[in-house]
mmCIF file of N, CA, C and O in Angstrom:
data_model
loop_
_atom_site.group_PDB
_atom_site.id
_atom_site.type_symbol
_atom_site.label_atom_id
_atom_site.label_comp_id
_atom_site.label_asym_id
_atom_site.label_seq_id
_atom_site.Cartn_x
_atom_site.Cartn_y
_atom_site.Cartn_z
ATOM 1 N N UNK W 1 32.962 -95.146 -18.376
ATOM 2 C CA UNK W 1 33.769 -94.558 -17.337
ATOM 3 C C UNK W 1 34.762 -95.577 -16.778
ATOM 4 O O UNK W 1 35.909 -95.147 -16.662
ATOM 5 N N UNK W 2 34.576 -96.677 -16.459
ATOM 6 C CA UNK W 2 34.886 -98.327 -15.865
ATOM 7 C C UNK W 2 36.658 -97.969 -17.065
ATOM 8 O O UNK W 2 37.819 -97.837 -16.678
ATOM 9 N N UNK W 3 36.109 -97.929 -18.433
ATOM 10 C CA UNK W 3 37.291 -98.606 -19.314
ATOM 11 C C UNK W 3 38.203 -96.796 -19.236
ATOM 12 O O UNK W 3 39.384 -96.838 -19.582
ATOM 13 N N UNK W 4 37.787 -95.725 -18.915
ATOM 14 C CA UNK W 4 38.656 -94.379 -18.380
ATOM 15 C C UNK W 4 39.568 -94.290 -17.328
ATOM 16 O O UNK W 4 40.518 -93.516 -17.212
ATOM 17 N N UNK W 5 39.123 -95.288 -16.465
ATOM 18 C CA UNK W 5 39.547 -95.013 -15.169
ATOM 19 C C UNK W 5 40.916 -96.041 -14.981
ATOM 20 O O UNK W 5 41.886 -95.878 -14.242
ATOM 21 N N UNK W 6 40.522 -97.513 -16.239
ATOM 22 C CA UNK W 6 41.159 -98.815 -16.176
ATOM 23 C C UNK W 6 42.681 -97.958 -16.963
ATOM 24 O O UNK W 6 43.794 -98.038 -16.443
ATOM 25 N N UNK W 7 42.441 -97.273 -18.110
ATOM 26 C CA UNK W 7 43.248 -96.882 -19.061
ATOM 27 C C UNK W 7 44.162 -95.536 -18.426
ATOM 28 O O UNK W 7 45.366 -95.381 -18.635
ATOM 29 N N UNK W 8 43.162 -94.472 -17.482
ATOM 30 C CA UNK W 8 44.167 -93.537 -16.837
ATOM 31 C C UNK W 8 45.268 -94.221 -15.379
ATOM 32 O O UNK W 8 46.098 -93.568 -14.747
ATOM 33 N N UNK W 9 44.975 -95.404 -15.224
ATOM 34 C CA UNK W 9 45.354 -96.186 -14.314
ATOM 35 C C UNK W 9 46.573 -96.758 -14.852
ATOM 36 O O UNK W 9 47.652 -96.483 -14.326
ATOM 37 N N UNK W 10 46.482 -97.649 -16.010
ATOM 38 C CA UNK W 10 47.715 -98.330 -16.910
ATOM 39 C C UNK W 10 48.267 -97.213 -17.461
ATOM 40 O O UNK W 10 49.400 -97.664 -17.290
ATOM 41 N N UNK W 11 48.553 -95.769 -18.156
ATOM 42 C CA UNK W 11 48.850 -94.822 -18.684
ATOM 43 C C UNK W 11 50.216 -94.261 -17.476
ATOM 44 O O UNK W 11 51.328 -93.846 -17.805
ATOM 45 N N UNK W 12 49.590 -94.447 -15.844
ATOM 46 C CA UNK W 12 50.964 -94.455 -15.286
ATOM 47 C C UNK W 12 51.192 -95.209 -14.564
ATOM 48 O O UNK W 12 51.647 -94.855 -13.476
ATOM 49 N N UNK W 13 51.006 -96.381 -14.809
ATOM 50 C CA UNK W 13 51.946 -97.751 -13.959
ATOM 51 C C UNK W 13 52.429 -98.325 -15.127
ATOM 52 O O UNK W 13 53.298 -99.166 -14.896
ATOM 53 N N UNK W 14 52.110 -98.127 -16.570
ATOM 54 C CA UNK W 14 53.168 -98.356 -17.097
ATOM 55 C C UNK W 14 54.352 -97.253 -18.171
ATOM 56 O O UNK W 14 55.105 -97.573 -19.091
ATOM 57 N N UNK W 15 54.054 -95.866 -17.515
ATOM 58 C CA UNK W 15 54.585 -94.799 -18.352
ATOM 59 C C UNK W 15 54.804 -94.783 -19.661
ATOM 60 O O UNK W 15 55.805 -94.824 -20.376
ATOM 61 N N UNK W 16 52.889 -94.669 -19.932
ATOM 62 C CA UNK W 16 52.411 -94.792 -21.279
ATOM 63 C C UNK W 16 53.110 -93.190 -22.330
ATOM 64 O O UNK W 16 53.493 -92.890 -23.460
ATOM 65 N N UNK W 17 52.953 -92.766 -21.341
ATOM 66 C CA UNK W 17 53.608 -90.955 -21.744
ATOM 67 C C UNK W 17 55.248 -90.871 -22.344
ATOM 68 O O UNK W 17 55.577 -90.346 -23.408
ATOM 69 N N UNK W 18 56.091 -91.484 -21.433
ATOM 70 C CA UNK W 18 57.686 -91.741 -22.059
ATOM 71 C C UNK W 18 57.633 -92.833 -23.178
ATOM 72 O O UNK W 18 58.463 -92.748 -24.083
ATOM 73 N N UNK W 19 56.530 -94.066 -23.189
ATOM 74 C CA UNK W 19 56.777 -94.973 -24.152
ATOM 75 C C UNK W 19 56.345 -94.516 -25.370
ATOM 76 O O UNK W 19 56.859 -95.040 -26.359
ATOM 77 N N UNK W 20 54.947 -93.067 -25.638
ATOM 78 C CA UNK W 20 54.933 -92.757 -26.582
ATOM 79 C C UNK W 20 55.897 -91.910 -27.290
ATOM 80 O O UNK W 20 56.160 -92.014 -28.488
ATOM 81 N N UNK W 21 56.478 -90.947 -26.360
ATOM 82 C CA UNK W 21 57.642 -90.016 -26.249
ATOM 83 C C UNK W 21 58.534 -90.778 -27.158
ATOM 84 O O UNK W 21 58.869 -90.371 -28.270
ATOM 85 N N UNK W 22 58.953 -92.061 -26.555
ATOM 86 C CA UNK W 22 59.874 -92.604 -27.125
ATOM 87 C C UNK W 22 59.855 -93.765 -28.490
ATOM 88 O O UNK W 22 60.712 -94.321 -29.176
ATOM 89 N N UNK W 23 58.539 -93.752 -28.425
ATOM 90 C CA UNK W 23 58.517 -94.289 -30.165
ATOM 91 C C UNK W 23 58.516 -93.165 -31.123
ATOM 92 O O UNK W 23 59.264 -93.229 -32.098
ATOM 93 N N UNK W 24 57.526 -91.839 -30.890
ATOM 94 C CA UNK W 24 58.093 -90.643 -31.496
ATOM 95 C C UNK W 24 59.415 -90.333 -31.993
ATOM 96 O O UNK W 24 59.629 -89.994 -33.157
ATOM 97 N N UNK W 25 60.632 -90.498 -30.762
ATOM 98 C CA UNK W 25 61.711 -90.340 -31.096
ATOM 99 C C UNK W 25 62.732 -91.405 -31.300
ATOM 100 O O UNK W 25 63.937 -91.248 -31.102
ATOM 101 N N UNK W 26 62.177 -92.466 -31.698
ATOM 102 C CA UNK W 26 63.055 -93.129 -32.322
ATOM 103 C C UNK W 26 63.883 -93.934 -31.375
ATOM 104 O O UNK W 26 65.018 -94.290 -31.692
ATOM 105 N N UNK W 27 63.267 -94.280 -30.040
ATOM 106 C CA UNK W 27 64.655 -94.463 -28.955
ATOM 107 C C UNK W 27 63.901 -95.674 -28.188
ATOM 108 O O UNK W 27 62.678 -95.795 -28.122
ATOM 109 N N UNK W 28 64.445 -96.170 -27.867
ATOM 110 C CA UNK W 28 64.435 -98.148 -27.572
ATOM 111 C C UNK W 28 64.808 -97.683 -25.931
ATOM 112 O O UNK W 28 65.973 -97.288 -25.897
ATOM 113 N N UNK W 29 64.267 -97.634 -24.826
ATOM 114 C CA UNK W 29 64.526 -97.767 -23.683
ATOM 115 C C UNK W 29 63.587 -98.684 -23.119
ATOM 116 O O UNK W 29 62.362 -98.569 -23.165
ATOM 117 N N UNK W 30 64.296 -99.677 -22.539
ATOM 118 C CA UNK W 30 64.110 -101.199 -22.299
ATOM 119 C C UNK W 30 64.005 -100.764 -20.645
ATOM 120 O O UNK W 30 64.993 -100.784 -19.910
ATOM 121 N N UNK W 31 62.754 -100.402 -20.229
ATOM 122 C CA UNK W 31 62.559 -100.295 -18.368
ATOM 123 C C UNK W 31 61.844 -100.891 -17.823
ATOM 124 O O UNK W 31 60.916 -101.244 -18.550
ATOM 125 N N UNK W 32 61.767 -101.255 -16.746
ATOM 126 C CA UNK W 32 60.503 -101.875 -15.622
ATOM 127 C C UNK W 32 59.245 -100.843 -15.664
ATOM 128 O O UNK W 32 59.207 -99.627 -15.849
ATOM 129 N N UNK W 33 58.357 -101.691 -15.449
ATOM 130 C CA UNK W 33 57.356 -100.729 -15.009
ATOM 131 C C UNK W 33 56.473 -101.246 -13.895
ATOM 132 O O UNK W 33 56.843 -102.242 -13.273
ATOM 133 N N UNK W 34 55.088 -100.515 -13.532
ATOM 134 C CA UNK W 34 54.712 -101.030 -12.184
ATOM 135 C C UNK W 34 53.607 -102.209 -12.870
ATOM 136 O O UNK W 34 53.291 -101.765 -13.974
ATOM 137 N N UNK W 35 53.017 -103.333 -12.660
ATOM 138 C CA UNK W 35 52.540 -104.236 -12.634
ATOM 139 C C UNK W 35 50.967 -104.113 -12.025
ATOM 140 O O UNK W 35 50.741 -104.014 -10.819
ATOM 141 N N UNK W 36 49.849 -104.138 -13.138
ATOM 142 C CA UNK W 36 48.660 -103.825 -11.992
ATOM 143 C C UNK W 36 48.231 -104.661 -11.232
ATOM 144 O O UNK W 36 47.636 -104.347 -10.201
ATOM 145 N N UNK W 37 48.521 -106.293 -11.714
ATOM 146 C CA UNK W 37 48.087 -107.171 -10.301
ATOM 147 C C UNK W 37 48.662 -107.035 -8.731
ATOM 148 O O UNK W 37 49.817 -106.888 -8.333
ATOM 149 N N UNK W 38 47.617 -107.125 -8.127
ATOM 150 C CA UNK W 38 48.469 -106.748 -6.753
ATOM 151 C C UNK W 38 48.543 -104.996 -6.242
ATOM 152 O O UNK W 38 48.948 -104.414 -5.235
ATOM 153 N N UNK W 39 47.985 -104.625 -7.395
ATOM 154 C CA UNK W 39 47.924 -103.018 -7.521
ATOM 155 C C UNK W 39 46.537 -102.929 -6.048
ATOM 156 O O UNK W 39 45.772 -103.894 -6.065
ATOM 157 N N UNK W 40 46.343 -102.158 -5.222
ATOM 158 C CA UNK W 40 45.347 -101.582 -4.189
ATOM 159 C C UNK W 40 44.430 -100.567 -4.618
ATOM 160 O O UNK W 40 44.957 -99.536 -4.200
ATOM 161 N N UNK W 41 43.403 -100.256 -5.187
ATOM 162 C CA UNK W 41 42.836 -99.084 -5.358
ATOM 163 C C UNK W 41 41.382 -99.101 -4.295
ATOM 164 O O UNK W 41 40.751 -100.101 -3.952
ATOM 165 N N UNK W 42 41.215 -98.218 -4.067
ATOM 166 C CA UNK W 42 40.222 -97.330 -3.162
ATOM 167 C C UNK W 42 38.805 -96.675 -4.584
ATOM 168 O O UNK W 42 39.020 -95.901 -5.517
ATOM 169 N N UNK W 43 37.637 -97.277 -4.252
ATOM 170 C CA UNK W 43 36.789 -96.768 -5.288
ATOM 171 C C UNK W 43 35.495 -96.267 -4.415
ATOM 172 O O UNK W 43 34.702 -96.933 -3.751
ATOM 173 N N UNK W 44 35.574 -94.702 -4.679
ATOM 174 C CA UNK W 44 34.699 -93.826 -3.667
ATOM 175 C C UNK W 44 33.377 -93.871 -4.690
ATOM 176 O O UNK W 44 33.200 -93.227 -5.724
ATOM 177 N N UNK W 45 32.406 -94.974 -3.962
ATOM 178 C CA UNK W 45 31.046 -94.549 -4.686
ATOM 179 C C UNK W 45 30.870 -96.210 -5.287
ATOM 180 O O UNK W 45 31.465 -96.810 -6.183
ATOM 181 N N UNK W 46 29.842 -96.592 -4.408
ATOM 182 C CA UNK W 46 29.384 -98.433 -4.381
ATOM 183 C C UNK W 46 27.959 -98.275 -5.173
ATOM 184 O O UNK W 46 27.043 -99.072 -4.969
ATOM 185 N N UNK W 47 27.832 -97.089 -6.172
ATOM 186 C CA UNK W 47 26.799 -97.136 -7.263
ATOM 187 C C UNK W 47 26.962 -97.661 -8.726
ATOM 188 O O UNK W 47 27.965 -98.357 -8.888
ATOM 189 N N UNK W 48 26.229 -97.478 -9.742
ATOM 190 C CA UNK W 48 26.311 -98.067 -10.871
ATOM 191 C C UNK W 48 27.962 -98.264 -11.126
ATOM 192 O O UNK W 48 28.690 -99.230 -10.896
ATOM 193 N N UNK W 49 28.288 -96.725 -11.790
ATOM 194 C CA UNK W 49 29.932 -96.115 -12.033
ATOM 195 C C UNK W 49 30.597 -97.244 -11.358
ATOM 196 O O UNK W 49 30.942 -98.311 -11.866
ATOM 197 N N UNK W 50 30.769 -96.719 -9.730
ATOM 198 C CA UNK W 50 31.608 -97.554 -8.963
ATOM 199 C C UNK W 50 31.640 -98.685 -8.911
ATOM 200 O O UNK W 50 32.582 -99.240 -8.346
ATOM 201 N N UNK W 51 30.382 -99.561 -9.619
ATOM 202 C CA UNK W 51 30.506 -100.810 -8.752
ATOM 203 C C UNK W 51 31.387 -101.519 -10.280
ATOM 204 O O UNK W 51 32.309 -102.331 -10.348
ATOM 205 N N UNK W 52 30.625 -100.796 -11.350
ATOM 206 C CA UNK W 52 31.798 -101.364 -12.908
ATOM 207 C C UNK W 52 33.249 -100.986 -12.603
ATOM 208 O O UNK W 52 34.144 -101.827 -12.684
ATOM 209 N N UNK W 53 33.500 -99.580 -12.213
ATOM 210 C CA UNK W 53 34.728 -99.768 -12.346
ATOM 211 C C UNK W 53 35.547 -100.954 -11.269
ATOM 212 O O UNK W 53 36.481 -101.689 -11.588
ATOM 213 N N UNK W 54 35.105 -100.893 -10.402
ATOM 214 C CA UNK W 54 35.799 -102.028 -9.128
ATOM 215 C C UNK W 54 35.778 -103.314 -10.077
ATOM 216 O O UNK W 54 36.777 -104.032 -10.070
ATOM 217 N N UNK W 55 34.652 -103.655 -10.923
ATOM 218 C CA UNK W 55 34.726 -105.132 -11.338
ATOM 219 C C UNK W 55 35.642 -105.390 -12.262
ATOM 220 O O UNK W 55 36.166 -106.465 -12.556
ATOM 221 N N UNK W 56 35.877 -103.768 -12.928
ATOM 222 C CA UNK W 56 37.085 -104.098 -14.390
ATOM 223 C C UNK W 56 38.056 -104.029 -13.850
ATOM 224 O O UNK W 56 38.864 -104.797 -14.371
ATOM 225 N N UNK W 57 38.623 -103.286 -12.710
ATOM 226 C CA UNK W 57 39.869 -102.890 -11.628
ATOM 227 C C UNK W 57 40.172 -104.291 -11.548
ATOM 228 O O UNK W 57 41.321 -104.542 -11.912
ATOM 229 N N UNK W 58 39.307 -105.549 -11.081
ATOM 230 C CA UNK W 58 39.180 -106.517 -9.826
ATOM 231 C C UNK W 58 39.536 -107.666 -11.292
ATOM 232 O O UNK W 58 40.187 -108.685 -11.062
ATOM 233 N N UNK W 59 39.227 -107.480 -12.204
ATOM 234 C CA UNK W 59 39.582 -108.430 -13.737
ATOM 235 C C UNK W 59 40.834 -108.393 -14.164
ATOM 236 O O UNK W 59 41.318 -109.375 -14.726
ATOM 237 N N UNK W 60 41.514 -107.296 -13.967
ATOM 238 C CA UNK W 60 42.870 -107.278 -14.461
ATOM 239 C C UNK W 60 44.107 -107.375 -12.949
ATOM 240 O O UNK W 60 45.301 -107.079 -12.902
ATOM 241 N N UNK W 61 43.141 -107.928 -11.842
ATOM 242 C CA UNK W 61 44.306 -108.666 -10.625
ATOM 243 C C UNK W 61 44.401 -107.493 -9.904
ATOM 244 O O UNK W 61 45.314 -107.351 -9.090
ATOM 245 N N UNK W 62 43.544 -106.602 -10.105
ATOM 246 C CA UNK W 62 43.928 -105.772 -8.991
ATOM 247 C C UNK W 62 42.791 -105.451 -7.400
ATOM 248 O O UNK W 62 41.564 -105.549 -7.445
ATOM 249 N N UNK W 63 43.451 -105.138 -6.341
ATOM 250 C CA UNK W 63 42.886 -105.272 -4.948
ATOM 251 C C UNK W 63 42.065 -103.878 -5.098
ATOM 252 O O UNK W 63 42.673 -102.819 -5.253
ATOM 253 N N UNK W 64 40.699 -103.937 -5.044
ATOM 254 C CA UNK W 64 40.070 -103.322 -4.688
ATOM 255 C C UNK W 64 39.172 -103.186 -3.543
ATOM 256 O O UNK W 64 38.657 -104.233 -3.150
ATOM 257 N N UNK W 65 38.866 -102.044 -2.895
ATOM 258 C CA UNK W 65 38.213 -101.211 -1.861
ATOM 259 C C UNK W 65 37.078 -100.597 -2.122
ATOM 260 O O UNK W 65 37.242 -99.482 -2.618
ATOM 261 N N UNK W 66 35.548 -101.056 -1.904
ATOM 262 C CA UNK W 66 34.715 -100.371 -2.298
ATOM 263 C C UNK W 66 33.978 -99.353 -1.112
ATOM 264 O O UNK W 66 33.587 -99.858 -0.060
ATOM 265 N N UNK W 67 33.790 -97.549 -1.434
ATOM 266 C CA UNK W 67 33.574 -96.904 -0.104
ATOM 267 C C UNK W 67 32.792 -96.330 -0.506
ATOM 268 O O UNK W 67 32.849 -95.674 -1.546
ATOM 269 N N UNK W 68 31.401 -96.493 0.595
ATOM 270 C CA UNK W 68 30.188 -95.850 0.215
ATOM 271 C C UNK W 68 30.035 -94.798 1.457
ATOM 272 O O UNK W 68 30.896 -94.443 2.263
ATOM 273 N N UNK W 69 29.129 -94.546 1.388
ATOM 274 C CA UNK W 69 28.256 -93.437 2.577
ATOM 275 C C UNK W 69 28.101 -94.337 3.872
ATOM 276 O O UNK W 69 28.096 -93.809 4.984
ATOM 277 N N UNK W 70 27.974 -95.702 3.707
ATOM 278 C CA UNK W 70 27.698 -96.356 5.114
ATOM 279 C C UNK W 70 27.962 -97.552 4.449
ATOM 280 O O UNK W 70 27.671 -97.946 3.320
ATOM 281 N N UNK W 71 28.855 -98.276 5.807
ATOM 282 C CA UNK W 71 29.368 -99.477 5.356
ATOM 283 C C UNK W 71 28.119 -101.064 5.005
ATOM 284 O O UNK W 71 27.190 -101.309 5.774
ATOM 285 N N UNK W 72 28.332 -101.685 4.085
ATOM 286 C CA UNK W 72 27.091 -103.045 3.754
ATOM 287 C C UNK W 72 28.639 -103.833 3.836
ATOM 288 O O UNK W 72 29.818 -103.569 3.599
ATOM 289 N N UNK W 73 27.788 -104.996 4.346
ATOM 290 C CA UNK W 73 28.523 -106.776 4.291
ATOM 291 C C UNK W 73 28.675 -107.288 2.535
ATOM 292 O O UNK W 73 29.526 -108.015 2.024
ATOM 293 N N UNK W 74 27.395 -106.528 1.857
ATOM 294 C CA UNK W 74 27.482 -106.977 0.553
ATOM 295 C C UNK W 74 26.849 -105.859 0.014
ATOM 296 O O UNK W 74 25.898 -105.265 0.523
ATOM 297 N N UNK W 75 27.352 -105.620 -0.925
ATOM 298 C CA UNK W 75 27.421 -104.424 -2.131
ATOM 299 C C UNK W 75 26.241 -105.122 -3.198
ATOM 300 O O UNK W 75 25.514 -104.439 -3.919
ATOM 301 N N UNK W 76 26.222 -106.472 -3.141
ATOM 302 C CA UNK W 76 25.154 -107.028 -4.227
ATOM 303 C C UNK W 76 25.703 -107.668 -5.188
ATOM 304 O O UNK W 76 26.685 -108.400 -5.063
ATOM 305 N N UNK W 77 25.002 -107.394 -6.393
ATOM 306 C CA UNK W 77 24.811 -108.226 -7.328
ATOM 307 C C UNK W 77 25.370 -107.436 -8.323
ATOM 308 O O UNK W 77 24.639 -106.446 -8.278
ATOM 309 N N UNK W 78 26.391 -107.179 -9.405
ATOM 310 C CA UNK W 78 26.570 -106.749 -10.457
ATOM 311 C C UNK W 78 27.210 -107.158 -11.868
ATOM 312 O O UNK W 78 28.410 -107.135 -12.141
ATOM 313 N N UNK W 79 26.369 -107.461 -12.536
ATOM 314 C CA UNK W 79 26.259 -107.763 -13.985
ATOM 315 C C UNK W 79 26.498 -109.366 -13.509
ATOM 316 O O UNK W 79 27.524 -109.875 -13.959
ATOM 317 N N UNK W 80 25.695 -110.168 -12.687
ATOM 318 C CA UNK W 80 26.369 -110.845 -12.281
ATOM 319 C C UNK W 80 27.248 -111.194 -11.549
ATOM 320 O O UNK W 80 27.465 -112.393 -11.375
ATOM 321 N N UNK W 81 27.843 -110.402 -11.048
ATOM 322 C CA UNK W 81 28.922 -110.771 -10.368
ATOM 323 C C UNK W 81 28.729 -110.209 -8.630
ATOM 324 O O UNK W 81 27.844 -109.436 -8.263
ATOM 325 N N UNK W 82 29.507 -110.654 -7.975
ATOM 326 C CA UNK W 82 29.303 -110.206 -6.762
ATOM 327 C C UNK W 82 30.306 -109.173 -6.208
ATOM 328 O O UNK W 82 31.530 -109.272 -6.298
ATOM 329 N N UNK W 83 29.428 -107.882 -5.458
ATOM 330 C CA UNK W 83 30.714 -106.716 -5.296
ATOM 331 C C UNK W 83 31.610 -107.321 -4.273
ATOM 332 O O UNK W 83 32.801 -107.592 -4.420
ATOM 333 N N UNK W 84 30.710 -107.531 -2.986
ATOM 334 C CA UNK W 84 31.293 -107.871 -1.901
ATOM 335 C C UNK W 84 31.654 -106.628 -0.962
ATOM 336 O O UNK W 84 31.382 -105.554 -1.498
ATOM 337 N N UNK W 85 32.053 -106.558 -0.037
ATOM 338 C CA UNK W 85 31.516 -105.408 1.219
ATOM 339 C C UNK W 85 32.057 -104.296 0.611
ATOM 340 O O UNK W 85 32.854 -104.280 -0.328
ATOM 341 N N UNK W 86 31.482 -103.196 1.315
ATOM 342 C CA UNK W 86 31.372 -101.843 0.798
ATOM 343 C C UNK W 86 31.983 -101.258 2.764
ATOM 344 O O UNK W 86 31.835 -101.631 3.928
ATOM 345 N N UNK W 87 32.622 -100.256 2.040
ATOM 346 C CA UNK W 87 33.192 -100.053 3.405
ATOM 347 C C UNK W 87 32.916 -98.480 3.905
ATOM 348 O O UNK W 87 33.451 -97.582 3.255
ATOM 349 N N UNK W 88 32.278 -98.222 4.785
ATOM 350 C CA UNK W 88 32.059 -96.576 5.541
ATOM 351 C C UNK W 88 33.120 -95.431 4.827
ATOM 352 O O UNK W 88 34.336 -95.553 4.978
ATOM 353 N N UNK W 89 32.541 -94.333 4.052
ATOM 354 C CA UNK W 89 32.989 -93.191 3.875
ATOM 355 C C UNK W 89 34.271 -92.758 4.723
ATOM 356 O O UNK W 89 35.245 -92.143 4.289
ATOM 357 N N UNK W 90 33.972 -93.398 6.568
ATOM 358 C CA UNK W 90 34.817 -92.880 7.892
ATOM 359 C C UNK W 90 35.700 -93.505 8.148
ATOM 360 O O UNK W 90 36.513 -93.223 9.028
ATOM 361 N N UNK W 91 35.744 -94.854 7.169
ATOM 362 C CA UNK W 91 36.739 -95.926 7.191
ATOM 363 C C UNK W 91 37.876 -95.047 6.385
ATOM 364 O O UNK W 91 39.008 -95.007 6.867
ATOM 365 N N UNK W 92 37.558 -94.266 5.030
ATOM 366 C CA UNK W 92 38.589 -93.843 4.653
ATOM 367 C C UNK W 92 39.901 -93.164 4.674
ATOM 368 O O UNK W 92 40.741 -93.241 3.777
ATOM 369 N N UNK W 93 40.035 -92.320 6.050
ATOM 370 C CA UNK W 93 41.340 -91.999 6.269
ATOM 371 C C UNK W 93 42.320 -92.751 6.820
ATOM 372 O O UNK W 93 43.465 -92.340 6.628
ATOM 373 N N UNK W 94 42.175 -93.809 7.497
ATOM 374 C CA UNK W 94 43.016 -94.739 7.584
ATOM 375 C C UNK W 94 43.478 -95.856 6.331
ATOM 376 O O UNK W 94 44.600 -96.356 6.255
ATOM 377 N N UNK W 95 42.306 -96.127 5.347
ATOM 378 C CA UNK W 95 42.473 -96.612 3.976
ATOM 379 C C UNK W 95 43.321 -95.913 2.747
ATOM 380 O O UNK W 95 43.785 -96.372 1.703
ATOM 381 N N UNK W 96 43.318 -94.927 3.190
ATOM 382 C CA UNK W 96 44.376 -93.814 2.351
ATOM 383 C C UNK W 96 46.248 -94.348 2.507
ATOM 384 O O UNK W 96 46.923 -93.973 1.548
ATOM 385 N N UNK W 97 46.668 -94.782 3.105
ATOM 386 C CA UNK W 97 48.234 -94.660 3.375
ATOM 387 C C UNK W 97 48.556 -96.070 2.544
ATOM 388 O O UNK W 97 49.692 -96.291 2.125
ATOM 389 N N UNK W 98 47.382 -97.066 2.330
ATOM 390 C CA UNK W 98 47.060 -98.346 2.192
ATOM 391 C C UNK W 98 46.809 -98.815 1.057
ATOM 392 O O UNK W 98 46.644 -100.009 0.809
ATOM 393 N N UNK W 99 46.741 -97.489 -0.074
ATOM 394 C CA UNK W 99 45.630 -97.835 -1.370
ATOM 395 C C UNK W 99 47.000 -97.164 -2.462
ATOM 396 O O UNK W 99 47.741 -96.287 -2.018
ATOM 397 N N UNK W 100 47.143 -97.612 -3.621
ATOM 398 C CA UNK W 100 47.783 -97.108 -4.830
ATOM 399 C C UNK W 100 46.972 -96.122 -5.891
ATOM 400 O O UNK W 100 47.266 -95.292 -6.752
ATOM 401 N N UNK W 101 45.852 -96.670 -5.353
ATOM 402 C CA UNK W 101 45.168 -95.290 -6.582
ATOM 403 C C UNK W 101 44.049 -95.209 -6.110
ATOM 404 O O UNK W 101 43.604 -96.186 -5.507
ATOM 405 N N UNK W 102 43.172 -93.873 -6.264
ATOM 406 C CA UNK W 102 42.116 -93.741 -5.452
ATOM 407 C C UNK W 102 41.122 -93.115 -6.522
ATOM 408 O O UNK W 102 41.514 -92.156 -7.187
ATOM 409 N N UNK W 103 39.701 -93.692 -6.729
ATOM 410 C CA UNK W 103 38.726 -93.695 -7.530
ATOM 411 C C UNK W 103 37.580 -92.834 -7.236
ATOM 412 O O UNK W 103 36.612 -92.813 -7.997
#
C-alpha cells in the first residue's frame, strides 16, 4: 500500500499522465513539474499501513503529518525507525489548508 500511495503521489506532481500521453505521441514537451521534497502530506491512520506509508513519504524528502484517533508524543518504533508524534484526529481541520496531499 506504502509503494501505491508513494506512486499515486509522483503520477501527479510530476504529470505522469501528459508524459505518457506524450511519448505515445511522439511530442518532446520540456516542463516543470512539482518536486516531492518539501512536499506536506497529512497521513490519517498511525497503524501498520500508516505508519509505512509516512516512512516511504518521509524517504523521498517529504513533510509528513501523522493523525490518529488521539494525539501520542511518539508513534514508536517502525521497522526500526522512529514515527515520531502522532497528532489528534481534532487537530485535523486546521491541518487541512497546510498539507499537499492527504493519506
Amino acid at each position: 500500500m506504502a509503494e501505491f500511495v508513494l506512486a499515486s503521489i509522483l503520477l501527479r506532481a510530476k504529470d505522469m499522465r501528459r508524459s505518457i500521453e506524450n511519448q505515445r505521441s511522439g511530442v518532446w514537451d520540456k516542463r516543470s513539474t512539482l518536486p516531492l521534497q518539501g512536499r506536506r502530506a497529512a497521513v490519517i491512520g498511525a497503524g501498520g499501513v500508516g505508519a509505512r506509508i509516512a516512512l516511504l513519504l518521509r524517504a523521498v524528502g517529504m513533510e509528513i503529518d501523522i493523525v490518529g484517533r488521539t494525539p501520542r508524543i511518539d508513534g514508536g518504533l517502525v521497522d526500526g525507525c522512529t514515527l515520531g508524534p502522532v497528532r489528534g484526529i481534532d487537530e485535523l481541520p486546521q491541518l487541512l489548508p497546510e498539507i499537499d496531499d492527504l493519506v
